[in-house]
mmCIF file of C-alpha atoms in Angstrom:
data_model
loop_
_atom_site.group_PDB
_atom_site.id
_atom_site.type_symbol
_atom_site.label_atom_id
_atom_site.label_comp_id
_atom_site.label_asym_id
_atom_site.label_seq_id
_atom_site.Cartn_x
_atom_site.Cartn_y
_atom_site.Cartn_z
ATOM 1 C CA MET C 1 -36.850 55.055 21.674
ATOM 2 C CA ARG C 2 -39.451 53.243 19.600
ATOM 3 C CA GLU C 3 -39.771 50.465 22.172
ATOM 4 C CA ARG C 4 -40.124 52.981 24.988
ATOM 5 C CA ARG C 5 -42.891 54.790 23.151
ATOM 6 C CA ALA C 6 -44.655 51.507 22.460
ATOM 7 C CA ALA C 7 -44.431 50.589 26.143
ATOM 8 C CA GLN C 8 -45.940 53.947 27.110
ATOM 9 C CA GLU C 9 -48.792 53.431 24.654
ATOM 10 C CA ARG C 10 -49.523 49.993 26.093
ATOM 11 C CA ARG C 11 -49.477 51.374 29.631
ATOM 12 C CA ARG C 12 -51.812 54.203 28.689
ATOM 13 C CA ALA C 13 -54.153 51.788 26.940
ATOM 14 C CA ARG C 14 -54.285 49.500 30.001
ATOM 15 C CA GLU C 15 -54.947 52.388 32.369
ATOM 16 C CA PHE C 16 -57.642 53.823 30.121
ATOM 17 C CA GLU C 17 -59.339 50.447 29.659
ATOM 18 C CA ALA C 18 -59.424 49.972 33.424
ATOM 19 C CA PHE C 19 -60.965 53.420 33.851
ATOM 20 C CA VAL C 20 -63.622 52.787 31.215
ATOM 21 C CA ALA C 21 -64.495 49.407 32.710
ATOM 22 C CA GLY C 22 -65.203 51.035 36.052
ATOM 23 C CA ALA C 23 -66.801 54.311 34.978
ATOM 24 C CA ALA C 24 -68.521 53.797 31.633
ATOM 25 C CA GLY C 25 -71.777 52.509 33.122
ATOM 26 C CA ARG C 26 -72.408 55.561 35.279
ATOM 27 C CA LEU C 27 -71.200 57.968 32.613
ATOM 28 C CA LEU C 28 -73.546 56.385 30.073
ATOM 29 C CA ARG C 29 -76.422 56.733 32.546
ATOM 30 C CA ALA C 30 -75.612 60.448 32.913
ATOM 31 C CA ALA C 31 -75.396 60.820 29.132
ATOM 32 C CA THR C 32 -78.759 59.085 28.711
ATOM 33 C CA LEU C 33 -80.342 61.461 31.229
ATOM 34 C CA LEU C 34 -78.914 64.387 29.271
ATOM 35 C CA THR C 35 -80.160 63.187 25.887
ATOM 36 C CA ALA C 36 -83.492 62.093 27.430
ATOM 37 C CA GLU C 37 -83.549 58.839 25.500
ATOM 38 C CA PRO C 38 -85.561 55.921 26.921
ATOM 39 C CA GLU C 39 -83.416 53.796 29.188
ATOM 40 C CA ASP C 40 -85.056 50.498 28.239
ATOM 41 C CA ARG C 41 -83.451 50.457 24.805
ATOM 42 C CA ARG C 42 -80.238 51.485 23.058
ATOM 43 C CA ALA C 43 -79.468 55.201 23.314
ATOM 44 C CA PRO C 44 -77.378 56.140 20.256
ATOM 45 C CA ASP C 45 -77.189 59.866 21.044
ATOM 46 C CA ALA C 46 -75.971 59.159 24.587
ATOM 47 C CA GLU C 47 -73.452 56.611 23.318
ATOM 48 C CA ARG C 48 -72.108 59.094 20.768
ATOM 49 C CA LEU C 49 -71.885 61.834 23.405
ATOM 50 C CA LEU C 50 -69.976 59.554 25.778
ATOM 51 C CA THR C 51 -67.704 58.170 23.045
ATOM 52 C CA LEU C 52 -66.612 61.657 21.998
ATOM 53 C CA ALA C 53 -65.967 62.661 25.625
ATOM 54 C CA LEU C 54 -63.952 59.496 26.272
ATOM 55 C CA ALA C 55 -61.924 60.104 23.121
ATOM 56 C CA ARG C 56 -60.966 63.566 24.402
ATOM 57 C CA THR C 57 -60.033 62.112 27.788
ATOM 58 C CA TYR C 58 -57.854 59.447 26.173
ATOM 59 C CA ALA C 59 -56.112 62.021 24.008
ATOM 60 C CA ALA C 60 -55.228 64.032 27.135
ATOM 61 C CA TRP C 61 -54.473 61.014 29.348
ATOM 62 C CA ASP C 62 -50.761 61.718 29.782
ATOM 63 C CA ARG C 63 -51.482 65.370 30.596
ATOM 64 C CA LEU C 64 -54.046 64.770 33.352
ATOM 65 C CA ARG C 65 -51.331 65.014 36.044
ATOM 66 C CA GLY C 66 -53.455 63.851 38.928
ATOM 67 C CA GLU C 67 -56.765 65.137 37.576
ATOM 68 C CA ASP C 68 -59.605 62.654 38.028
ATOM 69 C CA PRO C 69 -60.345 61.148 34.583
ATOM 70 C CA TYR C 70 -63.998 60.722 35.606
ATOM 71 C CA ASP C 71 -64.326 64.449 36.288
ATOM 72 C CA ARG C 72 -62.481 65.224 33.054
ATOM 73 C CA THR C 73 -64.822 63.004 31.023
ATOM 74 C CA ARG C 74 -67.907 64.440 32.732
ATOM 75 C CA GLN C 75 -66.710 67.965 31.937
ATOM 76 C CA GLU C 76 -66.076 67.044 28.303
ATOM 77 C CA MET C 77 -69.505 65.442 28.041
ATOM 78 C CA ALA C 78 -71.295 68.382 29.667
ATOM 79 C CA ALA C 79 -69.433 70.909 27.514
ATOM 80 C CA ARG C 80 -70.271 69.063 24.305
ATOM 81 C CA PHE C 81 -73.933 68.670 25.292
ATOM 82 C CA ALA C 82 -74.148 72.329 26.343
ATOM 83 C CA HIS C 83 -72.637 73.476 23.043
ATOM 84 C CA SER C 84 -75.220 71.580 21.005
ATOM 85 C CA ALA C 85 -78.156 72.457 23.282
ATOM 86 C CA TRP C 86 -77.320 76.153 23.520
ATOM 87 C CA ARG C 87 -76.710 76.353 19.768
ATOM 88 C CA GLU C 88 -79.930 74.621 18.763
ATOM 89 C CA ARG C 89 -82.084 76.422 21.377
ATOM 90 C CA LEU C 90 -84.246 73.342 21.684
ATOM 91 C CA PRO C 91 -87.691 73.955 23.236
ATOM 92 C CA ARG C 92 -88.850 72.062 26.310
ATOM 93 C CA ALA C 93 -90.816 69.473 24.349
ATOM 94 C CA LEU C 94 -88.357 69.244 21.419
ATOM 95 C CA GLY C 95 -91.406 68.850 19.229
ATOM 96 C CA HIS C 96 -93.470 71.417 17.327
ATOM 97 C CA GLY C 97 -93.967 68.980 14.463
ATOM 98 C CA ARG C 98 -90.283 68.482 13.683
ATOM 99 C CA ARG C 99 -89.200 65.662 15.961
ATOM 100 C CA PRO C 100 -90.878 63.533 18.621
ATOM 101 C CA PRO C 101 -90.460 64.545 22.265
ATOM 102 C CA PRO C 102 -87.815 62.580 24.159
ATOM 103 C CA GLY C 103 -89.073 59.691 26.227
ATOM 104 C CA GLY C 104 -86.462 59.520 28.977
ATOM 105 C CA LEU C 105 -86.889 60.328 32.646
ATOM 106 C CA LEU C 106 -85.957 63.984 32.163
ATOM 107 C CA GLY C 107 -87.557 64.343 28.736
ATOM 108 C CA ARG C 108 -89.976 67.031 29.877
ATOM 109 C CA LEU C 109 -87.177 69.373 30.903
ATOM 110 C CA SER C 110 -85.329 71.713 28.585
ATOM 111 C CA PRO C 111 -81.762 70.692 27.670
ATOM 112 C CA GLN C 112 -80.392 73.432 29.924
ATOM 113 C CA GLU C 113 -82.516 72.249 32.861
ATOM 114 C CA ARG C 114 -81.469 68.648 32.240
ATOM 115 C CA LEU C 115 -77.792 69.561 32.236
ATOM 116 C CA VAL C 116 -78.030 71.534 35.481
ATOM 117 C CA LEU C 117 -80.113 68.844 37.184
ATOM 118 C CA VAL C 118 -77.741 66.053 36.154
ATOM 119 C CA LEU C 119 -74.660 67.946 37.286
ATOM 120 C CA ARG C 120 -76.165 69.166 40.558
ATOM 121 C CA LEU C 121 -78.261 66.207 41.750
ATOM 122 C CA TYR C 122 -76.983 63.176 39.845
ATOM 123 C CA GLU C 123 -73.286 64.030 39.883
ATOM 124 C CA GLY C 124 -73.238 66.149 43.048
ATOM 125 C CA VAL C 125 -71.294 69.018 41.487
ATOM 126 C CA ALA C 126 -71.348 72.170 43.634
ATOM 127 C CA GLU C 127 -73.418 75.108 42.407
ATOM 128 C CA GLU C 128 -70.455 77.443 41.957
ATOM 129 C CA GLN C 129 -68.499 74.775 40.085
ATOM 130 C CA THR C 130 -71.492 74.037 37.856
ATOM 131 C CA ALA C 131 -71.883 77.732 37.095
ATOM 132 C CA ALA C 132 -68.201 78.089 36.227
ATOM 133 C CA GLN C 133 -68.249 75.037 33.992
ATOM 134 C CA LEU C 134 -71.333 76.189 32.077
ATOM 135 C CA GLY C 135 -70.369 79.854 31.943
ATOM 136 C CA LEU C 136 -73.553 80.905 33.756
ATOM 137 C CA PRO C 137 -74.124 83.027 36.862
ATOM 138 C CA ALA C 138 -74.568 80.977 40.024
ATOM 139 C CA GLU C 139 -77.987 82.540 40.504
ATOM 140 C CA ARG C 140 -79.031 81.282 37.077
ATOM 141 C CA VAL C 141 -77.869 77.754 37.914
ATOM 142 C CA HIS C 142 -79.773 77.920 41.215
ATOM 143 C CA THR C 143 -82.945 79.056 39.424
ATOM 144 C CA LEU C 144 -82.652 76.371 36.748
ATOM 145 C CA CYS C 145 -82.206 73.660 39.380
ATOM 146 C CA LEU C 146 -85.193 74.894 41.403
ATOM 147 C CA ARG C 147 -87.329 75.043 38.270
ATOM 148 C CA ALA C 148 -86.283 71.579 37.105
ATOM 149 C CA VAL C 149 -86.961 69.999 40.506
ATOM 150 C CA GLY C 150 -90.323 71.747 40.722
ATOM 151 C CA HIS C 151 -91.261 70.585 37.234
ATOM 152 C CA MET C 152 -90.317 66.996 38.032
ATOM 153 C CA ARG C 153 -92.349 67.089 41.247
ATOM 154 C CA SER C 154 -95.432 68.587 39.632
ATOM 155 C CA ASN C 155 -95.235 66.575 36.394
ATOM 156 C CA PRO C 156 -94.074 63.051 37.278
ATOM 157 C CA PRO C 157 -93.215 60.760 34.357
ATOM 158 C CA ALA C 158 -95.678 58.098 33.284
ATOM 159 C CA GLY C 159 -95.847 55.317 35.848
ATOM 160 C CA HIS C 160 -94.995 57.646 38.743
ATOM 161 C CA ALA C 161 -98.283 59.486 39.052
ATOM 162 C CA LYS C 162 -99.737 60.007 42.495
ATOM 163 C CA ALA C 163 -102.083 57.270 43.645
ATOM 164 C CA PRO C 164 -105.786 58.241 44.014
ATOM 165 C CA VAL C 165 -106.832 59.160 47.534
ATOM 166 C CA ARG C 166 -110.060 57.868 49.056
ATOM 167 C CA GLY C 167 -112.311 59.419 51.651
ATOM 168 C CA GLY C 168 -111.152 62.983 51.128
ATOM 169 C CA ALA C 169 -107.714 62.371 52.691
ATOM 170 C CA PRO C 170 -104.957 64.746 51.569
ATOM 171 C CA ALA C 171 -102.860 63.490 48.694
ATOM 172 C CA PRO C 172 -99.421 62.264 49.835
ATOM 173 C CA GLU C 173 -96.232 63.683 48.437
ATOM 174 C CA PRO C 174 -94.231 61.362 46.122
ATOM 175 C CA VAL C 175 -91.958 59.250 48.299
ATOM 176 C CA GLY C 176 -88.351 60.376 48.307
ATOM 177 C CA VAL C 177 -88.712 63.548 46.264
ATOM 178 C CA PRO C 178 -86.293 66.030 47.855
ATOM 179 C CA ASP C 179 -86.981 69.666 48.533
ATOM 180 C CA ALA C 180 -85.318 72.091 46.177
ATOM 181 C CA PRO C 181 -81.700 72.837 47.071
ATOM 182 C CA GLN C 182 -81.229 75.774 49.426
ATOM 183 C CA ALA C 183 -77.497 75.976 50.090
ATOM 184 C CA PRO C 184 -75.460 77.137 47.095
ATOM 185 C CA ASP C 185 -72.880 74.375 47.470
ATOM 186 C CA ALA C 186 -74.812 71.447 48.879
ATOM 187 C CA PRO C 187 -77.367 69.613 46.684
ATOM 188 C CA PRO C 188 -80.157 67.823 48.556
ATOM 189 C CA ALA C 189 -79.578 64.233 49.612
ATOM 190 C CA PRO C 190 -82.913 62.379 49.914
ATOM 191 C CA SER C 191 -83.019 59.714 52.574
ATOM 192 C CA THR C 192 -84.853 57.287 50.308
ATOM 193 C CA PRO C 193 -84.433 56.581 46.579
ATOM 194 C CA ASP C 194 -86.357 59.122 44.533
ATOM 195 C CA PRO C 195 -88.487 57.626 41.749
ATOM 196 C CA LEU C 196 -88.781 60.952 39.937
ATOM 197 C CA LEU C 197 -85.246 62.321 40.007
ATOM 198 C CA PRO C 198 -81.939 60.729 39.013
ATOM 199 C CA ALA C 199 -80.162 58.971 41.863
ATOM 200 C CA PRO C 200 -77.447 61.170 43.386
ATOM 201 C CA HIS C 201 -73.792 60.401 42.807
ATOM 202 C CA PRO C 202 -72.421 58.253 45.673
ATOM 203 C CA GLU C 203 -69.724 60.870 46.295
ATOM 204 C CA ALA C 204 -72.292 63.643 46.635
ATOM 205 C CA ALA C 205 -73.051 62.700 50.233
ATOM 206 C CA ALA C 206 -69.397 62.619 51.215
ATOM 207 C CA PRO C 207 -68.144 65.604 53.259
#
């Protein structure tokens, strides 16, 4: 019995290590977008968020029963981030003299807007599924996503500002910035990489 249990533990460890090797990079990128830490240096808050989510996934590994461990980890990560963000009621700038504003790509969004934008556009989660996961009405999720996209388009991060226009020509739109999502279950899929929004999940474009 002891040897059988040890063999099961080794199998679970191998399977989990293989999963982490393939998924940790993208999950850490999602976590970094959520915590709005700069991506050019170590992101301790994102690492802690991902580590806790992975620990929950590992603990439930034998009970997944066909459930995608990536989806399970993403749900754990989103739930933990939502719990802290909702509880702290952090303002958009996360400042007001208490702590510096975040410097990541989505740092100008509120935590709630960041979470909805990451789930909808980066991870390609359907609007109804996002609403169910966050315990929000679908209309609220739709509004948050529209507001976040609009804010990103009108307030591009440093280094992505619109180029000056000469001769009175109309200012061009930022290349690749998608229109706000219209269908409740189909996030926009820009044809070119968007410099202002997180890249969509590769599976988001799949039928």
